[in-house]
Amino acid sequence: MDNKYKTQEEKYEYISKQHGGYYRHNFTDHAYLYNLYFPPKEVFNHLKDNIHNLVLNYPMAQNALAELIGDIIDQPTKRIIVGNGGAEIIKILSGSLAKKMIVPVPSFNEYANAAPEGKVVEFPLDFPSFRLDVDKFADEAIKVGADMAVVVTPNNPTSILVPKADLIRLAEKLKPSNCMLIIDESFLDFADNNEQISLEQDIDKYPNIAILKSMSKAYGICGLRIGYMLTANANFAESVRNGVHIWNINGFAEEFLRILPKYKQEFKDSCKIVKADRDVFYKKLCAIDGMTVFKPDANYIYCRLPDGALPGPEVTKRLFIEYNIYIKDSVGKTQPDADRYIRIASRTQEENAKLIEALKNVMYVKNK
């Protein structure tokens, strides 16, 4: 065991305060949300074969990186800003550019966390469905004078998609107020018909839309730290680009982008496996008595624990201590009954099946 903890309970306390490095600590990670079936071995072999050049030389700067992303998503370079993960771009959007940002909640906390105090308005999703009413959202954005509105689709933690037609209507409603709509599509590759749902190929029609994508999740490359923003709004693109420093992406990430087009089919196939595993997992979670399970559009599943079960934080802790499995509870999210909800990343079918059994065993107080 790592010398930072002596018992499984101490290990839990340590891990629950970390934001990564989980692979060093030998437990099953159903908390972080990434594609287990990509990249293929050939990608790792290529990076190993080129390690000397990648370590010894400066990587390319923004324009050349944007060209690489452009080749992958079939978009002009001038519309693309490449970030050190989506988090770098979020920091620029929330921390520097937005005068007032509106975010539906619960959602990915980083948009609010990266903003100065008082700059973020939280808009509660309809409860208990966690659906986004885009008309109410637009009205509230206009009322509070937001110049930036964020929608994560599929949402994190709920794994629920916002329909494309709703997003277009939202953009149109926000346009007269000069409010930019930031659509975070980081998990969209795991949704059905994702190519029809994405607004990437329609971006030129909507100058007040910017699409943000963290590549860590879908491409399984959390450690490489790559994300991008796409917009047809030249002024907005330039203002985000100005917030990025000259060598913000390392050589390994650059090389990954360079070779990625060769693996388009492998990537699509990997997403199909993720979805198949998730769908089996969803059905098994639905079979747990009293559990409310939200139908997932991403590679993770949001659940409300049965009324008689222990609270989310207690279930999460017991899963880890007794079974060495880590999930996320919803405490810290802005929503009603946050301590009743858990978010579980789908892994392999075998690991998902083990989690189901473990969950059943820890959800209730054991009779002594």
Short mmCIF file of C-alpha atoms in Angstrom, two decimals:
data_model
loop_
_atom_site.label_atom_id
_atom_site.label_comp_id
_atom_site.label_asym_id
_atom_site.label_seq_id
_atom_site.Cartn_x
_atom_site.Cartn_y
_atom_site.Cartn_z
CA MET A 1 0.00 0.00 0.00
CA ASP A 2 1.03 3.59 -0.61
CA ASN A 3 2.49 5.10 2.58
CA LYS A 4 -0.13 7.89 2.52
CA TYR A 5 -2.66 5.46 4.04
CA LYS A 6 -2.54 2.34 6.19
CA THR A 7 -6.13 1.12 6.05
CA GLN A 8 -8.79 0.89 3.31
CA GLU A 9 -10.74 3.62 5.14
CA GLU A 10 -7.70 5.94 5.06
CA LYS A 11 -7.25 5.04 1.39
CA TYR A 12 -10.82 6.13 0.72
CA GLU A 13 -10.29 9.46 2.49
CA TYR A 14 -7.13 10.02 0.46
CA ILE A 15 -8.61 9.04 -2.93
CA SER A 16 -11.80 11.05 -2.44
CA LYS A 17 -9.70 14.24 -2.28
CA GLN A 18 -7.74 13.49 -5.48
CA HIS A 19 -8.51 14.53 -9.07
CA GLY A 20 -6.71 11.73 -10.87
CA GLY A 21 -3.69 9.43 -10.63
CA TYR A 22 -6.12 6.68 -9.66
CA TYR A 23 -4.21 3.99 -11.57
CA ARG A 24 -1.46 4.19 -8.95
CA HIS A 25 -3.77 3.01 -6.17
CA ASN A 26 -5.19 -0.32 -7.31
CA PHE A 27 -8.98 -0.03 -7.22
CA THR A 28 -11.79 -0.28 -9.80
CA ASP A 29 -12.58 3.19 -11.07
CA HIS A 30 -16.28 3.63 -11.82
CA ALA A 31 -15.90 7.38 -11.15
CA TYR A 32 -13.94 8.78 -14.09
CA LEU A 33 -15.63 8.68 -17.46
CA TYR A 34 -13.49 7.41 -20.31
CA ASN A 35 -13.51 4.97 -23.21
CA LEU A 36 -11.78 1.75 -22.12
CA TYR A 37 -11.54 0.44 -25.72
CA PHE A 38 -9.51 3.21 -27.31
CA PRO A 39 -6.73 4.00 -28.28
CA PRO A 40 -5.59 0.72 -29.89
CA LYS A 41 -2.15 -0.76 -29.15
CA GLU A 42 -0.72 0.57 -32.42
CA VAL A 43 -1.10 4.13 -31.12
CA PHE A 44 0.94 3.35 -28.00
CA ASN A 45 3.57 1.56 -30.09
CA HIS A 46 3.84 4.59 -32.38
CA LEU A 47 4.30 6.96 -29.42
CA LYS A 48 6.95 4.65 -27.92
CA ASP A 49 8.81 4.45 -31.24
CA ASN A 50 8.90 8.25 -31.46
CA ILE A 51 9.56 9.03 -27.82
CA HIS A 52 12.99 10.62 -28.35
CA ASN A 53 11.73 13.22 -30.82
CA LEU A 54 8.58 13.85 -28.80
CA VAL A 55 10.53 14.51 -25.60
CA LEU A 56 13.47 16.44 -27.07
CA ASN A 57 11.67 18.86 -29.40
CA TYR A 58 9.26 21.74 -29.05
CA PRO A 59 5.71 20.82 -30.09
CA MET A 60 3.80 22.89 -32.63
CA ALA A 61 1.82 25.99 -31.72
CA GLN A 62 -1.86 26.85 -32.04
CA ASN A 63 -2.46 27.25 -35.80
CA ALA A 64 -0.77 23.98 -36.73
CA LEU A 65 -2.60 22.15 -33.91
CA ALA A 66 -5.93 23.60 -35.07
CA GLU A 67 -5.15 22.27 -38.55
CA LEU A 68 -4.73 18.75 -37.09
CA ILE A 69 -8.11 18.98 -35.31
CA GLY A 70 -9.61 20.42 -38.50
CA ASP A 71 -8.53 17.28 -40.38
CA ILE A 72 -10.29 15.13 -37.78
CA ILE A 73 -13.58 17.06 -37.66
CA ASP A 74 -13.57 18.44 -41.21
CA GLN A 75 -13.59 22.11 -40.22
CA PRO A 76 -11.48 25.16 -41.20
CA THR A 77 -8.50 25.94 -38.94
CA LYS A 78 -9.67 29.49 -38.20
CA ARG A 79 -12.73 28.15 -36.36
CA ILE A 80 -10.73 25.96 -33.94
CA ILE A 81 -8.88 26.61 -30.69
CA VAL A 82 -7.00 23.66 -29.18
CA GLY A 83 -6.78 23.47 -25.40
CA ASN A 84 -4.79 21.57 -22.83
CA GLY A 85 -7.90 19.50 -22.17
CA GLY A 86 -11.36 21.05 -22.24
CA ALA A 87 -10.53 22.44 -18.78
CA GLU A 88 -8.09 25.02 -20.18
CA ILE A 89 -10.76 26.44 -22.49
CA ILE A 90 -13.37 26.39 -19.72
CA LYS A 91 -10.98 28.44 -17.57
CA ILE A 92 -10.68 31.04 -20.36
CA LEU A 93 -14.45 31.14 -20.96
CA SER A 94 -15.53 31.22 -17.31
CA GLY A 95 -12.53 32.92 -15.78
CA SER A 96 -11.80 35.67 -18.31
CA LEU A 97 -14.38 36.18 -21.05
CA ALA A 98 -17.84 35.78 -19.50
CA LYS A 99 -19.21 38.84 -17.78
CA LYS A 100 -22.19 36.77 -16.62
CA MET A 101 -22.54 33.05 -17.33
CA ILE A 102 -25.67 30.93 -16.85
CA VAL A 103 -25.37 27.16 -16.32
CA PRO A 104 -28.12 24.55 -15.81
CA VAL A 105 -27.57 22.54 -12.62
CA PRO A 106 -26.70 19.89 -11.70
CA SER A 107 -23.90 19.95 -14.25
CA PHE A 108 -20.12 19.72 -14.63
CA ASN A 109 -18.91 21.90 -11.73
CA GLU A 110 -15.85 23.29 -13.49
CA TYR A 111 -17.82 25.97 -15.38
CA ALA A 112 -18.89 27.51 -12.07
CA ASN A 113 -15.65 26.71 -10.22
CA ALA A 114 -13.48 28.45 -12.83
CA ALA A 115 -15.50 31.68 -12.69
CA PRO A 116 -14.91 34.64 -10.39
CA GLU A 117 -17.41 34.95 -7.54
CA GLY A 118 -20.78 36.36 -8.57
CA LYS A 119 -20.26 35.77 -12.30
CA VAL A 120 -22.30 32.54 -12.56
CA VAL A 121 -26.07 32.11 -12.37
CA GLU A 122 -27.25 28.55 -11.71
CA PHE A 123 -30.47 27.50 -13.46
CA PRO A 124 -32.15 24.44 -11.88
CA LEU A 125 -33.09 21.65 -14.28
CA ASP A 126 -36.70 20.42 -14.06
CA PHE A 127 -36.96 18.10 -11.05
CA PRO A 128 -37.24 15.12 -10.80
CA SER A 129 -36.74 14.52 -14.57
CA PHE A 130 -33.51 16.63 -14.83
CA ARG A 131 -34.62 17.76 -18.30
CA LEU A 132 -33.63 21.18 -19.61
CA ASP A 133 -36.54 23.44 -20.55
CA VAL A 134 -34.71 25.57 -23.12
CA ASP A 135 -37.44 28.20 -23.30
CA LYS A 136 -37.33 28.86 -19.55
CA PHE A 137 -33.53 28.72 -19.69
CA ALA A 138 -33.42 31.32 -22.49
CA ASP A 139 -35.85 33.59 -20.61
CA GLU A 140 -33.73 33.41 -17.47
CA ALA A 141 -30.50 34.03 -19.42
CA ILE A 142 -32.01 37.18 -20.97
CA LYS A 143 -33.47 38.31 -17.63
CA VAL A 144 -30.14 38.10 -15.78
CA GLY A 145 -28.21 39.67 -18.67
CA ALA A 146 -26.01 36.63 -19.36
CA ASP A 147 -23.51 37.01 -22.20
CA MET A 148 -22.65 33.30 -22.08
CA ALA A 149 -24.96 30.28 -21.60
CA VAL A 150 -23.61 26.75 -21.17
CA VAL A 151 -25.32 23.46 -22.02
CA VAL A 152 -23.54 20.15 -21.49
CA THR A 153 -25.10 17.45 -23.70
CA PRO A 154 -25.24 14.65 -22.70
CA ASN A 155 -25.18 16.29 -19.30
CA ASN A 156 -22.78 15.32 -16.54
CA PRO A 157 -23.86 13.86 -14.07
CA THR A 158 -27.34 13.01 -15.45
CA SER A 159 -26.20 11.44 -18.78
CA ILE A 160 -29.26 13.04 -20.44
CA LEU A 161 -29.09 14.53 -23.93
CA VAL A 162 -30.60 17.87 -24.97
CA PRO A 163 -32.26 17.44 -28.40
CA LYS A 164 -30.61 19.24 -31.31
CA ALA A 165 -33.80 21.13 -32.23
CA ASP A 166 -33.97 22.49 -28.66
CA LEU A 167 -30.37 23.73 -28.86
CA ILE A 168 -31.04 25.48 -32.17
CA ARG A 169 -34.14 27.14 -30.69
CA LEU A 170 -32.12 28.19 -27.65
CA ALA A 171 -29.39 29.73 -29.82
CA GLU A 172 -31.98 31.65 -31.84
CA LYS A 173 -33.64 32.96 -28.67
CA LEU A 174 -30.31 34.11 -27.21
CA LYS A 175 -29.06 35.75 -30.40
CA PRO A 176 -30.77 39.18 -30.01
CA SER A 177 -29.19 39.51 -26.53
CA ASN A 178 -25.66 38.87 -27.88
CA CYS A 179 -25.43 35.81 -25.65
CA MET A 180 -22.99 33.09 -26.79
CA LEU A 181 -24.26 29.54 -26.36
CA ILE A 182 -21.48 27.14 -25.33
CA ILE A 183 -22.49 23.56 -26.14
CA ASP A 184 -20.26 21.01 -24.42
CA GLU A 185 -20.37 17.84 -26.56
CA SER A 186 -17.65 15.97 -24.66
CA PHE A 187 -19.79 12.82 -24.25
CA LEU A 188 -21.75 12.97 -27.49
CA ASP A 189 -19.80 10.14 -29.18
CA PHE A 190 -21.57 7.71 -26.83
CA ALA A 191 -25.07 8.87 -27.85
CA ASP A 192 -27.11 7.11 -30.53
CA ASN A 193 -27.04 8.86 -33.94
CA ASN A 194 -24.41 11.23 -32.57
CA GLU A 195 -23.44 12.52 -36.00
CA GLN A 196 -27.00 13.73 -36.59
CA ILE A 197 -27.23 15.18 -33.07
CA SER A 198 -23.96 17.14 -33.11
CA LEU A 199 -24.04 20.77 -34.17
CA GLU A 200 -20.43 20.68 -35.42
CA GLN A 201 -21.31 20.41 -39.09
CA ASP A 202 -23.96 23.17 -38.78
CA ILE A 203 -21.70 25.61 -36.94
CA ASP A 204 -21.49 28.13 -39.79
CA LYS A 205 -25.27 28.75 -39.54
CA TYR A 206 -25.09 29.88 -35.90
CA PRO A 207 -22.57 32.64 -35.12
CA ASN A 208 -23.58 32.70 -31.43
CA ILE A 209 -22.73 29.00 -30.87
CA ALA A 210 -19.39 27.60 -29.78
CA ILE A 211 -18.92 23.84 -29.34
CA LEU A 212 -16.54 22.63 -26.67
CA LYS A 213 -15.15 19.12 -26.65
CA SER A 214 -12.82 17.42 -24.24
CA MET A 215 -11.21 14.54 -26.15
CA SER A 216 -10.16 12.75 -22.94
CA LYS A 217 -13.46 10.96 -22.47
CA ALA A 218 -14.38 9.59 -25.87
CA TYR A 219 -10.82 8.88 -27.00
CA GLY A 220 -9.63 7.45 -23.66
CA ILE A 221 -6.64 9.83 -23.43
CA CYS A 222 -7.14 11.65 -20.10
CA GLY A 223 -3.38 11.91 -19.54
CA LEU A 224 -2.70 13.55 -22.93
CA ARG A 225 -4.94 16.55 -22.10
CA ILE A 226 -6.55 17.57 -25.40
CA GLY A 227 -9.72 19.57 -25.94
CA TYR A 228 -10.95 22.02 -28.52
CA MET A 229 -13.49 24.75 -29.16
CA LEU A 230 -15.19 25.23 -32.51
CA THR A 231 -17.04 28.39 -33.55
CA ALA A 232 -17.83 30.29 -36.75
CA ASN A 233 -17.72 33.54 -34.74
CA ALA A 234 -14.30 34.92 -35.71
CA ASN A 235 -14.17 37.54 -32.95
CA PHE A 236 -15.12 35.06 -30.25
CA ALA A 237 -12.60 32.54 -31.59
CA GLU A 238 -9.86 35.18 -31.48
CA SER A 239 -10.69 36.22 -27.91
CA VAL A 240 -10.42 32.58 -26.74
CA ARG A 241 -7.24 32.03 -28.80
CA ASN A 242 -5.65 35.05 -27.12
CA GLY A 243 -6.09 33.34 -23.74
CA VAL A 244 -4.05 30.27 -24.75
CA HIS A 245 -0.28 30.31 -24.29
CA ILE A 246 2.06 29.50 -27.17
CA TRP A 247 3.00 25.87 -26.38
CA ASN A 248 -0.07 24.69 -24.51
CA ILE A 249 -0.06 21.13 -25.94
CA ASN A 250 2.83 18.70 -25.46
CA GLY A 251 4.47 16.63 -28.20
CA PHE A 252 2.69 13.39 -27.28
CA ALA A 253 -0.72 15.05 -27.61
CA GLU A 254 0.30 16.63 -30.92
CA GLU A 255 1.50 13.29 -32.31
CA PHE A 256 -1.73 11.62 -31.20
CA LEU A 257 -3.72 14.20 -33.19
CA ARG A 258 -1.45 13.68 -36.20
CA ILE A 259 -2.08 9.93 -36.40
CA LEU A 260 -5.71 9.87 -35.19
CA PRO A 261 -7.30 10.05 -38.69
CA LYS A 262 -5.84 6.58 -39.43
CA TYR A 263 -7.97 5.12 -36.62
CA LYS A 264 -11.43 6.51 -37.45
CA GLN A 265 -13.02 3.08 -37.83
CA GLU A 266 -11.38 1.71 -34.67
CA PHE A 267 -12.72 4.72 -32.79
CA LYS A 268 -16.28 4.21 -34.06
CA ASP A 269 -16.07 0.50 -33.20
CA SER A 270 -14.82 1.29 -29.68
CA CYS A 271 -17.79 3.62 -29.06
CA LYS A 272 -20.18 0.87 -30.16
CA ILE A 273 -18.70 -1.50 -27.55
CA VAL A 274 -18.96 1.19 -24.86
CA LYS A 275 -22.64 1.71 -25.73
CA ALA A 276 -23.38 -2.03 -25.77
CA ASP A 277 -21.78 -2.48 -22.32
CA ARG A 278 -23.65 0.55 -20.99
CA ASP A 279 -27.02 -0.71 -22.27
CA VAL A 280 -26.59 -4.08 -20.53
CA PHE A 281 -25.49 -2.23 -17.37
CA TYR A 282 -28.53 0.05 -17.53
CA LYS A 283 -30.93 -2.92 -17.67
CA LYS A 284 -29.22 -4.56 -14.70
CA LEU A 285 -29.35 -1.36 -12.64
CA CYS A 286 -33.07 -0.99 -13.51
CA ALA A 287 -33.65 -4.46 -12.04
CA ILE A 288 -32.51 -3.33 -8.56
CA ASP A 289 -35.62 -2.97 -6.43
CA GLY A 290 -36.55 0.65 -5.73
CA MET A 291 -33.71 2.19 -7.75
CA THR A 292 -34.59 5.07 -10.10
CA VAL A 293 -32.27 4.83 -13.11
CA PHE A 294 -32.11 7.59 -15.73
CA LYS A 295 -31.79 6.30 -19.28
CA PRO A 296 -28.20 7.19 -20.27
CA ASP A 297 -27.03 8.90 -23.45
CA ALA A 298 -23.36 8.87 -22.34
CA ASN A 299 -21.02 6.23 -20.88
CA TYR A 300 -22.19 6.70 -17.29
CA ILE A 301 -25.49 6.23 -15.49
CA TYR A 302 -27.26 8.44 -12.98
CA CYS A 303 -29.32 6.77 -10.27
CA ARG A 304 -31.50 7.74 -7.35
CA LEU A 305 -31.04 5.29 -4.52
CA PRO A 306 -34.12 3.54 -3.10
CA ASP A 307 -35.85 5.47 -0.32
CA GLY A 308 -34.91 2.96 2.36
CA ALA A 309 -31.27 2.72 1.26
CA LEU A 310 -28.34 4.47 2.88
CA PRO A 311 -27.41 7.95 1.57
CA GLY A 312 -25.15 8.31 -1.48
CA PRO A 313 -21.96 9.25 0.41
CA GLU A 314 -22.35 6.25 2.73
CA VAL A 315 -23.01 3.85 -0.16
CA THR A 316 -19.99 5.27 -2.04
CA LYS A 317 -17.73 4.86 1.00
CA ARG A 318 -18.90 1.31 1.78
CA LEU A 319 -18.44 0.24 -1.86
CA PHE A 320 -14.84 1.39 -1.68
CA ILE A 321 -14.00 0.03 1.76
CA GLU A 322 -15.66 -3.36 1.27
CA TYR A 323 -15.18 -3.94 -2.48
CA ASN A 324 -12.41 -1.54 -3.57
CA ILE A 325 -14.81 0.04 -6.12
CA TYR A 326 -15.06 3.82 -6.50
CA ILE A 327 -18.15 5.71 -7.76
CA LYS A 328 -19.31 9.32 -7.37
CA ASP A 329 -22.11 10.56 -5.14
CA SER A 330 -23.88 13.83 -5.94
CA VAL A 331 -23.15 15.75 -2.77
CA GLY A 332 -21.67 19.06 -3.86
CA LYS A 333 -23.99 19.27 -6.89
CA THR A 334 -26.70 21.95 -6.88
CA GLN A 335 -29.91 19.90 -6.88
CA PRO A 336 -32.64 18.69 -4.52
CA ASP A 337 -31.88 15.52 -2.50
CA ALA A 338 -28.25 15.51 -3.68
CA ASP A 339 -27.33 12.88 -1.08
CA ARG A 340 -29.76 10.36 -2.68
CA TYR A 341 -28.01 10.28 -6.08
CA ILE A 342 -24.98 8.44 -7.44
CA ARG A 343 -23.21 8.50 -10.82
CA ILE A 344 -21.60 5.29 -12.05
CA ALA A 345 -19.25 5.04 -15.01
CA SER A 346 -19.82 1.99 -17.19
CA ARG A 347 -16.74 -0.22 -17.54
CA THR A 348 -16.47 -3.75 -18.97
CA GLN A 349 -19.50 -6.03 -18.63
CA GLU A 350 -17.62 -8.15 -16.09
CA GLU A 351 -16.72 -5.12 -13.94
CA ASN A 352 -20.24 -3.72 -14.25
CA ALA A 353 -21.71 -7.04 -13.07
CA LYS A 354 -19.39 -7.05 -10.02
CA LEU A 355 -20.46 -3.50 -9.20
CA ILE A 356 -24.17 -4.46 -9.33
CA GLU A 357 -23.65 -7.26 -6.79
CA ALA A 358 -21.50 -5.07 -4.55
CA LEU A 359 -24.04 -2.24 -4.69
CA LYS A 360 -26.86 -4.55 -3.59
CA ASN A 361 -24.71 -5.65 -0.64
CA VAL A 362 -23.84 -2.17 0.64
CA MET A 363 -27.03 -0.16 0.03
CA TYR A 364 -28.78 -1.14 3.24
CA VAL A 365 -27.81 -1.35 6.90
CA LYS A 366 -26.90 -4.97 7.56
CA ASN A 367 -28.89 -6.80 10.24
CA LYS A 368 -26.62 -7.74 13.10
#
